[in-house]
Amino acid sequence: MNIFQGIAEIFGTSDYIGLMLSGLGKTFLLSVCSALLGLILGLIVAIVKISYPKNKKALCVPNAICNAYVSIIRGTPVALQLFIMVFAIFAIRGFPLEITAILTFGINSGAYVSESIRAGIMSIDKGQTEAGRSLGLNGIQTMRLIVIPQAIKNVIPTIGNELIALVKETSIVSMVGLIDLTNAAKIIGAGDKMADYLVPMLVAAVFYLIIVYAIAFLIKFIEKKLRRGERS
């Protein structure tokens, strides 16, 4: 069976294309939910680490936890983190693997996003904070209304790259039994009718490319909109 026949076989067989689309949906779900969780965690960690020098007594323990979190997560492979979460921490009968995977990738992503957001916040001129305080805003209001919105603009490309990396990283969930896009291609390739891994893997690669280019297009669109807003 040549490549074109194999592609026609996949798209012409309801079971095959159904499995691929189901795996694509699972990959998309894991990526989006993990990215949102990572963004929330990253923002919290970044704010704690930036606020620590001004309030060392109150934030001593949270800052130590955040530093340990970032060091451990960035210093260990995400596959190892997934195995620990699935087979140790959440080794509970009936506990959804999807939730475990989302927590794993979200926690992993948060460690990287936190450093990007921290760098973005640090890049904002101190005059912006002083201007907010002169308007009667407290520290939290100044951070929420003035500093963070500007920092997010600066780190959007970095966050976009993290999201793209996250989409590709989710392919390792096949090692714990989840049927994502990669695992769907593997199952089809092992089938009696197909008996060829190359074609379904190529189809899966095309789906991944479509997702990645869609994310890249969205990031560029958001950047352009924000630049127009600044000029206006």
PDB file of C-alpha atoms in Angstrom:
ATOM      1  CA  MET A   1       0.000   0.000   0.000  1.00  0.00           C
ATOM      2  CA  ASN A   2       1.496   3.359  -1.054  1.00  0.00           C
ATOM      3  CA  ILE A   3       1.129   6.598   0.888  1.00  0.00           C
ATOM      4  CA  PHE A   4      -1.756   8.000  -1.141  1.00  0.00           C
ATOM      5  CA  GLN A   5      -3.716   4.779  -0.899  1.00  0.00           C
ATOM      6  CA  GLY A   6      -3.097   4.727   2.830  1.00  0.00           C
ATOM      7  CA  ILE A   7      -4.318   8.300   3.257  1.00  0.00           C
ATOM      8  CA  ALA A   8      -7.429   7.488   1.213  1.00  0.00           C
ATOM      9  CA  GLU A   9      -7.950   4.406   3.387  1.00  0.00           C
ATOM     10  CA  ILE A  10      -7.803   6.473   6.583  1.00  0.00           C
ATOM     11  CA  PHE A  11     -10.131   9.230   5.410  1.00  0.00           C
ATOM     12  CA  GLY A  12     -12.432   6.758   3.688  1.00  0.00           C
ATOM     13  CA  THR A  13     -12.881   4.474   6.697  1.00  0.00           C
ATOM     14  CA  SER A  14     -15.242   5.830   9.342  1.00  0.00           C
ATOM     15  CA  ASP A  15     -13.544   3.928  12.178  1.00  0.00           C
ATOM     16  CA  TYR A  16     -10.108   5.259  11.257  1.00  0.00           C
ATOM     17  CA  ILE A  17     -11.029   8.890  10.718  1.00  0.00           C
ATOM     18  CA  GLY A  18     -13.330   8.780  13.742  1.00  0.00           C
ATOM     19  CA  LEU A  19     -10.455   7.561  15.912  1.00  0.00           C
ATOM     20  CA  MET A  20      -8.128  10.238  14.509  1.00  0.00           C
ATOM     21  CA  LEU A  21     -10.639  13.024  15.117  1.00  0.00           C
ATOM     22  CA  SER A  22     -11.336  11.724  18.620  1.00  0.00           C
ATOM     23  CA  GLY A  23      -7.599  11.738  19.331  1.00  0.00           C
ATOM     24  CA  LEU A  24      -7.321  15.236  17.869  1.00  0.00           C
ATOM     25  CA  GLY A  25     -10.092  16.416  20.179  1.00  0.00           C
ATOM     26  CA  LYS A  26      -8.349  14.843  23.178  1.00  0.00           C
ATOM     27  CA  THR A  27      -5.062  16.546  22.252  1.00  0.00           C
ATOM     28  CA  PHE A  28      -6.829  19.893  21.874  1.00  0.00           C
ATOM     29  CA  LEU A  29      -8.658  19.499  25.200  1.00  0.00           C
ATOM     30  CA  LEU A  30      -5.502  18.575  27.111  1.00  0.00           C
ATOM     31  CA  SER A  31      -3.536  21.432  25.548  1.00  0.00           C
ATOM     32  CA  VAL A  32      -6.102  24.180  26.155  1.00  0.00           C
ATOM     33  CA  CYS A  33      -6.962  23.172  29.729  1.00  0.00           C
ATOM     34  CA  SER A  34      -3.293  22.693  30.639  1.00  0.00           C
ATOM     35  CA  ALA A  35      -2.384  26.059  29.119  1.00  0.00           C
ATOM     36  CA  LEU A  36      -5.073  27.846  31.140  1.00  0.00           C
ATOM     37  CA  LEU A  37      -3.958  26.136  34.348  1.00  0.00           C
ATOM     38  CA  GLY A  38      -0.329  26.920  33.564  1.00  0.00           C
ATOM     39  CA  LEU A  39      -1.138  30.571  32.914  1.00  0.00           C
ATOM     40  CA  ILE A  40      -2.952  30.907  36.257  1.00  0.00           C
ATOM     41  CA  LEU A  41      -0.182  29.151  38.193  1.00  0.00           C
ATOM     42  CA  GLY A  42       2.509  31.088  36.361  1.00  0.00           C
ATOM     43  CA  LEU A  43       0.858  34.410  37.135  1.00  0.00           C
ATOM     44  CA  ILE A  44       0.493  33.570  40.841  1.00  0.00           C
ATOM     45  CA  VAL A  45       4.108  32.393  41.146  1.00  0.00           C
ATOM     46  CA  ALA A  46       5.431  35.433  39.275  1.00  0.00           C
ATOM     47  CA  ILE A  47       3.529  37.855  41.511  1.00  0.00           C
ATOM     48  CA  VAL A  48       4.727  36.092  44.681  1.00  0.00           C
ATOM     49  CA  LYS A  49       8.360  36.153  43.572  1.00  0.00           C
ATOM     50  CA  ILE A  50       8.223  39.815  42.530  1.00  0.00           C
ATOM     51  CA  SER A  51       6.398  40.894  45.700  1.00  0.00           C
ATOM     52  CA  TYR A  52       8.744  38.998  48.028  1.00  0.00           C
ATOM     53  CA  PRO A  53      11.522  41.647  48.319  1.00  0.00           C
ATOM     54  CA  LYS A  54       8.973  44.234  49.481  1.00  0.00           C
ATOM     55  CA  ASN A  55       7.276  41.965  52.028  1.00  0.00           C
ATOM     56  CA  LYS A  56       9.752  39.306  53.069  1.00  0.00           C
ATOM     57  CA  LYS A  57       8.126  38.332  56.368  1.00  0.00           C
ATOM     58  CA  ALA A  58       4.656  37.629  54.978  1.00  0.00           C
ATOM     59  CA  LEU A  59       5.877  35.974  51.762  1.00  0.00           C
ATOM     60  CA  CYS A  60       8.843  34.035  53.118  1.00  0.00           C
ATOM     61  CA  VAL A  61       7.125  30.631  53.000  1.00  0.00           C
ATOM     62  CA  PRO A  62       5.161  31.210  49.742  1.00  0.00           C
ATOM     63  CA  ASN A  63       8.330  32.435  48.032  1.00  0.00           C
ATOM     64  CA  ALA A  64      10.290  29.381  49.196  1.00  0.00           C
ATOM     65  CA  ILE A  65       7.503  27.110  47.902  1.00  0.00           C
ATOM     66  CA  CYS A  66       7.450  28.923  44.546  1.00  0.00           C
ATOM     67  CA  ASN A  67      11.232  28.684  44.173  1.00  0.00           C
ATOM     68  CA  ALA A  68      11.199  24.974  44.983  1.00  0.00           C
ATOM     69  CA  TYR A  69       8.284  24.421  42.599  1.00  0.00           C
ATOM     70  CA  VAL A  70      10.023  26.143  39.673  1.00  0.00           C
ATOM     71  CA  SER A  71      13.363  24.418  40.349  1.00  0.00           C
ATOM     72  CA  ILE A  72      11.903  20.924  40.655  1.00  0.00           C
ATOM     73  CA  ILE A  73       9.548  21.165  37.678  1.00  0.00           C
ATOM     74  CA  ARG A  74      12.114  22.729  35.363  1.00  0.00           C
ATOM     75  CA  GLY A  75      14.786  20.265  36.503  1.00  0.00           C
ATOM     76  CA  THR A  76      12.879  17.027  35.833  1.00  0.00           C
ATOM     77  CA  PRO A  77      11.481  15.533  32.596  1.00  0.00           C
ATOM     78  CA  VAL A  78       7.781  16.020  31.964  1.00  0.00           C
ATOM     79  CA  ALA A  79       7.430  12.296  31.172  1.00  0.00           C
ATOM     80  CA  LEU A  80       8.738  11.456  34.649  1.00  0.00           C
ATOM     81  CA  GLN A  81       6.315  13.965  36.172  1.00  0.00           C
ATOM     82  CA  LEU A  82       3.447  12.319  34.294  1.00  0.00           C
ATOM     83  CA  PHE A  83       4.405   8.854  35.515  1.00  0.00           C
ATOM     84  CA  ILE A  84       4.634  10.062  39.124  1.00  0.00           C
ATOM     85  CA  MET A  85       1.227  11.735  38.887  1.00  0.00           C
ATOM     86  CA  VAL A  86      -0.477   8.749  37.234  1.00  0.00           C
ATOM     87  CA  PHE A  87       1.132   5.837  39.087  1.00  0.00           C
ATOM     88  CA  ALA A  88       1.803   7.420  42.504  1.00  0.00           C
ATOM     89  CA  ILE A  89       0.000  10.625  43.437  1.00  0.00           C
ATOM     90  CA  PHE A  90      -3.274   9.962  41.592  1.00  0.00           C
ATOM     91  CA  ALA A  91      -3.103   6.179  41.530  1.00  0.00           C
ATOM     92  CA  ILE A  92      -6.763   6.032  42.498  1.00  0.00           C
ATOM     93  CA  ARG A  93      -9.113   3.522  40.911  1.00  0.00           C
ATOM     94  CA  GLY A  94     -11.464   5.321  38.562  1.00  0.00           C
ATOM     95  CA  PHE A  95      -9.697   8.688  38.742  1.00  0.00           C
ATOM     96  CA  PRO A  96      -9.841  10.203  35.205  1.00  0.00           C
ATOM     97  CA  LEU A  97      -6.531  10.047  33.385  1.00  0.00           C
ATOM     98  CA  GLU A  98      -7.491  13.205  31.508  1.00  0.00           C
ATOM     99  CA  ILE A  99      -7.614  15.200  34.759  1.00  0.00           C
ATOM    100  CA  THR A 100      -4.262  13.786  35.847  1.00  0.00           C
ATOM    101  CA  ALA A 101      -2.709  14.691  32.491  1.00  0.00           C
ATOM    102  CA  ILE A 102      -4.133  18.229  32.598  1.00  0.00           C
ATOM    103  CA  LEU A 103      -2.783  18.739  36.115  1.00  0.00           C
ATOM    104  CA  THR A 104       0.630  17.394  35.102  1.00  0.00           C
ATOM    105  CA  PHE A 105       1.021  19.530  31.991  1.00  0.00           C
ATOM    106  CA  GLY A 106      -0.548  22.563  33.656  1.00  0.00           C
ATOM    107  CA  ILE A 107       1.847  22.383  36.604  1.00  0.00           C
ATOM    108  CA  ASN A 108       4.771  21.847  34.238  1.00  0.00           C
ATOM    109  CA  SER A 109       3.755  24.746  32.022  1.00  0.00           C
ATOM    110  CA  GLY A 110       3.195  27.045  35.003  1.00  0.00           C
ATOM    111  CA  ALA A 111       6.854  26.797  36.038  1.00  0.00           C
ATOM    112  CA  TYR A 112       8.011  28.070  32.646  1.00  0.00           C
ATOM    113  CA  VAL A 113       5.244  30.634  32.222  1.00  0.00           C
ATOM    114  CA  SER A 114       5.997  32.087  35.655  1.00  0.00           C
ATOM    115  CA  GLU A 115       9.517  33.044  34.606  1.00  0.00           C
ATOM    116  CA  SER A 116       8.237  34.599  31.378  1.00  0.00           C
ATOM    117  CA  ILE A 117       5.604  36.646  33.208  1.00  0.00           C
ATOM    118  CA  ARG A 118       8.091  37.637  35.906  1.00  0.00           C
ATOM    119  CA  ALA A 119      10.464  38.916  33.236  1.00  0.00           C
ATOM    120  CA  GLY A 120       7.566  40.751  31.574  1.00  0.00           C
ATOM    121  CA  ILE A 121       6.529  42.425  34.820  1.00  0.00           C
ATOM    122  CA  MET A 122      10.119  43.371  35.607  1.00  0.00           C
ATOM    123  CA  SER A 123      10.395  45.005  32.190  1.00  0.00           C
ATOM    124  CA  ILE A 124       7.623  47.507  33.016  1.00  0.00           C
ATOM    125  CA  ASP A 125       9.006  50.892  33.985  1.00  0.00           C
ATOM    126  CA  LYS A 126       8.704  51.677  37.702  1.00  0.00           C
ATOM    127  CA  GLY A 127       7.076  54.955  36.741  1.00  0.00           C
ATOM    128  CA  GLN A 128       3.953  53.004  35.784  1.00  0.00           C
ATOM    129  CA  THR A 129       3.657  51.706  39.345  1.00  0.00           C
ATOM    130  CA  GLU A 130       4.302  55.148  40.787  1.00  0.00           C
ATOM    131  CA  ALA A 131       1.658  56.629  38.485  1.00  0.00           C
ATOM    132  CA  GLY A 132      -0.877  54.077  39.684  1.00  0.00           C
ATOM    133  CA  ARG A 133      -0.122  54.788  43.321  1.00  0.00           C
ATOM    134  CA  SER A 134      -0.420  58.545  42.686  1.00  0.00           C
ATOM    135  CA  LEU A 135      -3.922  57.923  41.325  1.00  0.00           C
ATOM    136  CA  GLY A 136      -4.922  56.395  44.664  1.00  0.00           C
ATOM    137  CA  LEU A 137      -4.599  52.734  43.706  1.00  0.00           C
ATOM    138  CA  ASN A 138      -3.171  50.296  46.220  1.00  0.00           C
ATOM    139  CA  GLY A 139      -0.426  47.816  45.351  1.00  0.00           C
ATOM    140  CA  ILE A 140      -2.784  45.024  44.279  1.00  0.00           C
ATOM    141  CA  GLN A 141      -4.930  47.339  42.151  1.00  0.00           C
ATOM    142  CA  THR A 142      -1.865  48.845  40.501  1.00  0.00           C
ATOM    143  CA  MET A 143      -0.524  45.390  39.682  1.00  0.00           C
ATOM    144  CA  ARG A 144      -3.901  44.131  38.389  1.00  0.00           C
ATOM    145  CA  LEU A 145      -4.987  47.181  36.392  1.00  0.00           C
ATOM    146  CA  ILE A 146      -1.728  48.686  35.145  1.00  0.00           C
ATOM    147  CA  VAL A 147       1.322  46.447  35.419  1.00  0.00           C
ATOM    148  CA  ILE A 148      -0.007  42.963  34.541  1.00  0.00           C
ATOM    149  CA  PRO A 149      -1.929  44.047  31.374  1.00  0.00           C
ATOM    150  CA  GLN A 150       1.246  45.664  30.016  1.00  0.00           C
ATOM    151  CA  ALA A 151       3.386  42.692  31.021  1.00  0.00           C
ATOM    152  CA  ILE A 152       1.047  40.252  29.286  1.00  0.00           C
ATOM    153  CA  LYS A 153       1.459  42.224  26.050  1.00  0.00           C
ATOM    154  CA  ASN A 154       5.221  41.816  26.305  1.00  0.00           C
ATOM    155  CA  VAL A 155       5.156  38.066  26.952  1.00  0.00           C
ATOM    156  CA  ILE A 156       2.443  37.012  24.499  1.00  0.00           C
ATOM    157  CA  PRO A 157       4.999  35.631  21.966  1.00  0.00           C
ATOM    158  CA  THR A 158       6.713  33.627  24.720  1.00  0.00           C
ATOM    159  CA  ILE A 159       3.410  32.285  26.012  1.00  0.00           C
ATOM    160  CA  GLY A 160       2.469  31.378  22.427  1.00  0.00           C
ATOM    161  CA  ASN A 161       5.681  29.379  22.082  1.00  0.00           C
ATOM    162  CA  GLU A 162       4.931  27.636  25.375  1.00  0.00           C
ATOM    163  CA  LEU A 163       1.455  26.714  24.123  1.00  0.00           C
ATOM    164  CA  ILE A 164       2.931  25.279  20.913  1.00  0.00           C
ATOM    165  CA  ALA A 165       5.425  23.249  22.938  1.00  0.00           C
ATOM    166  CA  LEU A 166       2.586  22.089  25.191  1.00  0.00           C
ATOM    167  CA  VAL A 167       0.580  20.766  22.232  1.00  0.00           C
ATOM    168  CA  LYS A 168       3.520  18.605  21.191  1.00  0.00           C
ATOM    169  CA  GLU A 169       4.354  17.518  24.735  1.00  0.00           C
ATOM    170  CA  THR A 170       0.871  16.066  25.212  1.00  0.00           C
ATOM    171  CA  SER A 171       1.813  13.285  22.784  1.00  0.00           C
ATOM    172  CA  ILE A 172       3.479  11.433  25.681  1.00  0.00           C
ATOM    173  CA  VAL A 173       0.074  10.660  27.235  1.00  0.00           C
ATOM    174  CA  SER A 174      -0.009   7.611  24.966  1.00  0.00           C
ATOM    175  CA  MET A 175       2.507   6.065  27.395  1.00  0.00           C
ATOM    176  CA  VAL A 176      -0.133   6.014  30.142  1.00  0.00           C
ATOM    177  CA  GLY A 177      -2.965   4.732  27.971  1.00  0.00           C
ATOM    178  CA  LEU A 178      -4.759   7.899  26.855  1.00  0.00           C
ATOM    179  CA  ILE A 179      -5.824   7.887  23.226  1.00  0.00           C
ATOM    180  CA  ASP A 180      -4.636  11.228  21.921  1.00  0.00           C
ATOM    181  CA  LEU A 181      -3.715  12.031  18.326  1.00  0.00           C
ATOM    182  CA  THR A 182      -0.384  10.180  18.460  1.00  0.00           C
ATOM    183  CA  ASN A 183      -1.846   7.100  20.105  1.00  0.00           C
ATOM    184  CA  ALA A 184      -4.727   7.067  17.635  1.00  0.00           C
ATOM    185  CA  ALA A 185      -2.218   6.978  14.768  1.00  0.00           C
ATOM    186  CA  LYS A 186      -0.335   4.172  16.514  1.00  0.00           C
ATOM    187  CA  ILE A 187      -3.516   2.113  16.943  1.00  0.00           C
ATOM    188  CA  ILE A 188      -4.488   2.568  13.305  1.00  0.00           C
ATOM    189  CA  GLY A 189      -0.972   1.627  12.165  1.00  0.00           C
ATOM    190  CA  ALA A 190      -1.135  -1.591  14.164  1.00  0.00           C
ATOM    191  CA  GLY A 191      -4.503  -2.601  12.686  1.00  0.00           C
ATOM    192  CA  ASP A 192      -4.937  -5.622  10.449  1.00  0.00           C
ATOM    193  CA  LYS A 193      -6.168  -3.568   7.496  1.00  0.00           C
ATOM    194  CA  MET A 194      -3.528  -0.842   7.651  1.00  0.00           C
ATOM    195  CA  ALA A 195      -0.452  -2.706   9.006  1.00  0.00           C
ATOM    196  CA  ASP A 196       1.652   0.380   8.253  1.00  0.00           C
ATOM    197  CA  TYR A 197       2.680   2.997  10.796  1.00  0.00           C
ATOM    198  CA  LEU A 198       4.039   5.535   8.317  1.00  0.00           C
ATOM    199  CA  VAL A 199       0.756   6.705   6.791  1.00  0.00           C
ATOM    200  CA  PRO A 200      -1.246   7.303  10.015  1.00  0.00           C
ATOM    201  CA  MET A 201       1.778   8.971  11.607  1.00  0.00           C
ATOM    202  CA  LEU A 202       2.044  11.309   8.608  1.00  0.00           C
ATOM    203  CA  VAL A 203      -1.651  12.147   8.909  1.00  0.00           C
ATOM    204  CA  ALA A 204      -1.178  12.833  12.632  1.00  0.00           C
ATOM    205  CA  ALA A 205       1.822  15.050  11.807  1.00  0.00           C
ATOM    206  CA  VAL A 206      -0.326  17.090   9.422  1.00  0.00           C
ATOM    207  CA  PHE A 207      -2.941  17.560  12.150  1.00  0.00           C
ATOM    208  CA  TYR A 208      -0.237  18.724  14.564  1.00  0.00           C
ATOM    209  CA  LEU A 209       1.077  21.168  11.965  1.00  0.00           C
ATOM    210  CA  ILE A 210      -2.416  22.581  11.461  1.00  0.00           C
ATOM    211  CA  ILE A 211      -2.817  23.134  15.217  1.00  0.00           C
ATOM    212  CA  VAL A 212       0.619  24.755  15.530  1.00  0.00           C
ATOM    213  CA  TYR A 213       0.108  27.093  12.583  1.00  0.00           C
ATOM    214  CA  ALA A 214      -3.355  28.016  13.872  1.00  0.00           C
ATOM    215  CA  ILE A 215      -1.844  28.956  17.248  1.00  0.00           C
ATOM    216  CA  ALA A 216       0.947  30.934  15.559  1.00  0.00           C
ATOM    217  CA  PHE A 217      -1.606  32.783  13.428  1.00  0.00           C
ATOM    218  CA  LEU A 218      -3.726  33.564  16.504  1.00  0.00           C
ATOM    219  CA  ILE A 219      -0.718  34.900  18.423  1.00  0.00           C
ATOM    220  CA  LYS A 220       0.286  37.162  15.532  1.00  0.00           C
ATOM    221  CA  PHE A 221      -3.310  38.386  15.223  1.00  0.00           C
ATOM    222  CA  ILE A 222      -3.445  39.237  18.935  1.00  0.00           C
ATOM    223  CA  GLU A 223      -0.091  41.041  18.718  1.00  0.00           C
ATOM    224  CA  LYS A 224      -1.310  43.147  15.787  1.00  0.00           C
ATOM    225  CA  LYS A 225      -4.529  44.040  17.602  1.00  0.00           C
ATOM    226  CA  LEU A 226      -2.595  45.095  20.687  1.00  0.00           C
ATOM    227  CA  ARG A 227      -0.169  47.191  18.643  1.00  0.00           C
ATOM    228  CA  ARG A 228      -3.084  48.946  16.956  1.00  0.00           C
ATOM    229  CA  GLY A 229      -4.597  49.615  20.384  1.00  0.00           C
ATOM    230  CA  GLU A 230      -1.352  51.189  21.568  1.00  0.00           C
ATOM    231  CA  ARG A 231      -1.111  53.442  18.503  1.00  0.00           C
ATOM    232  CA  SER A 232      -4.726  54.569  18.859  1.00  0.00           C
TER     233      SER A 232
END
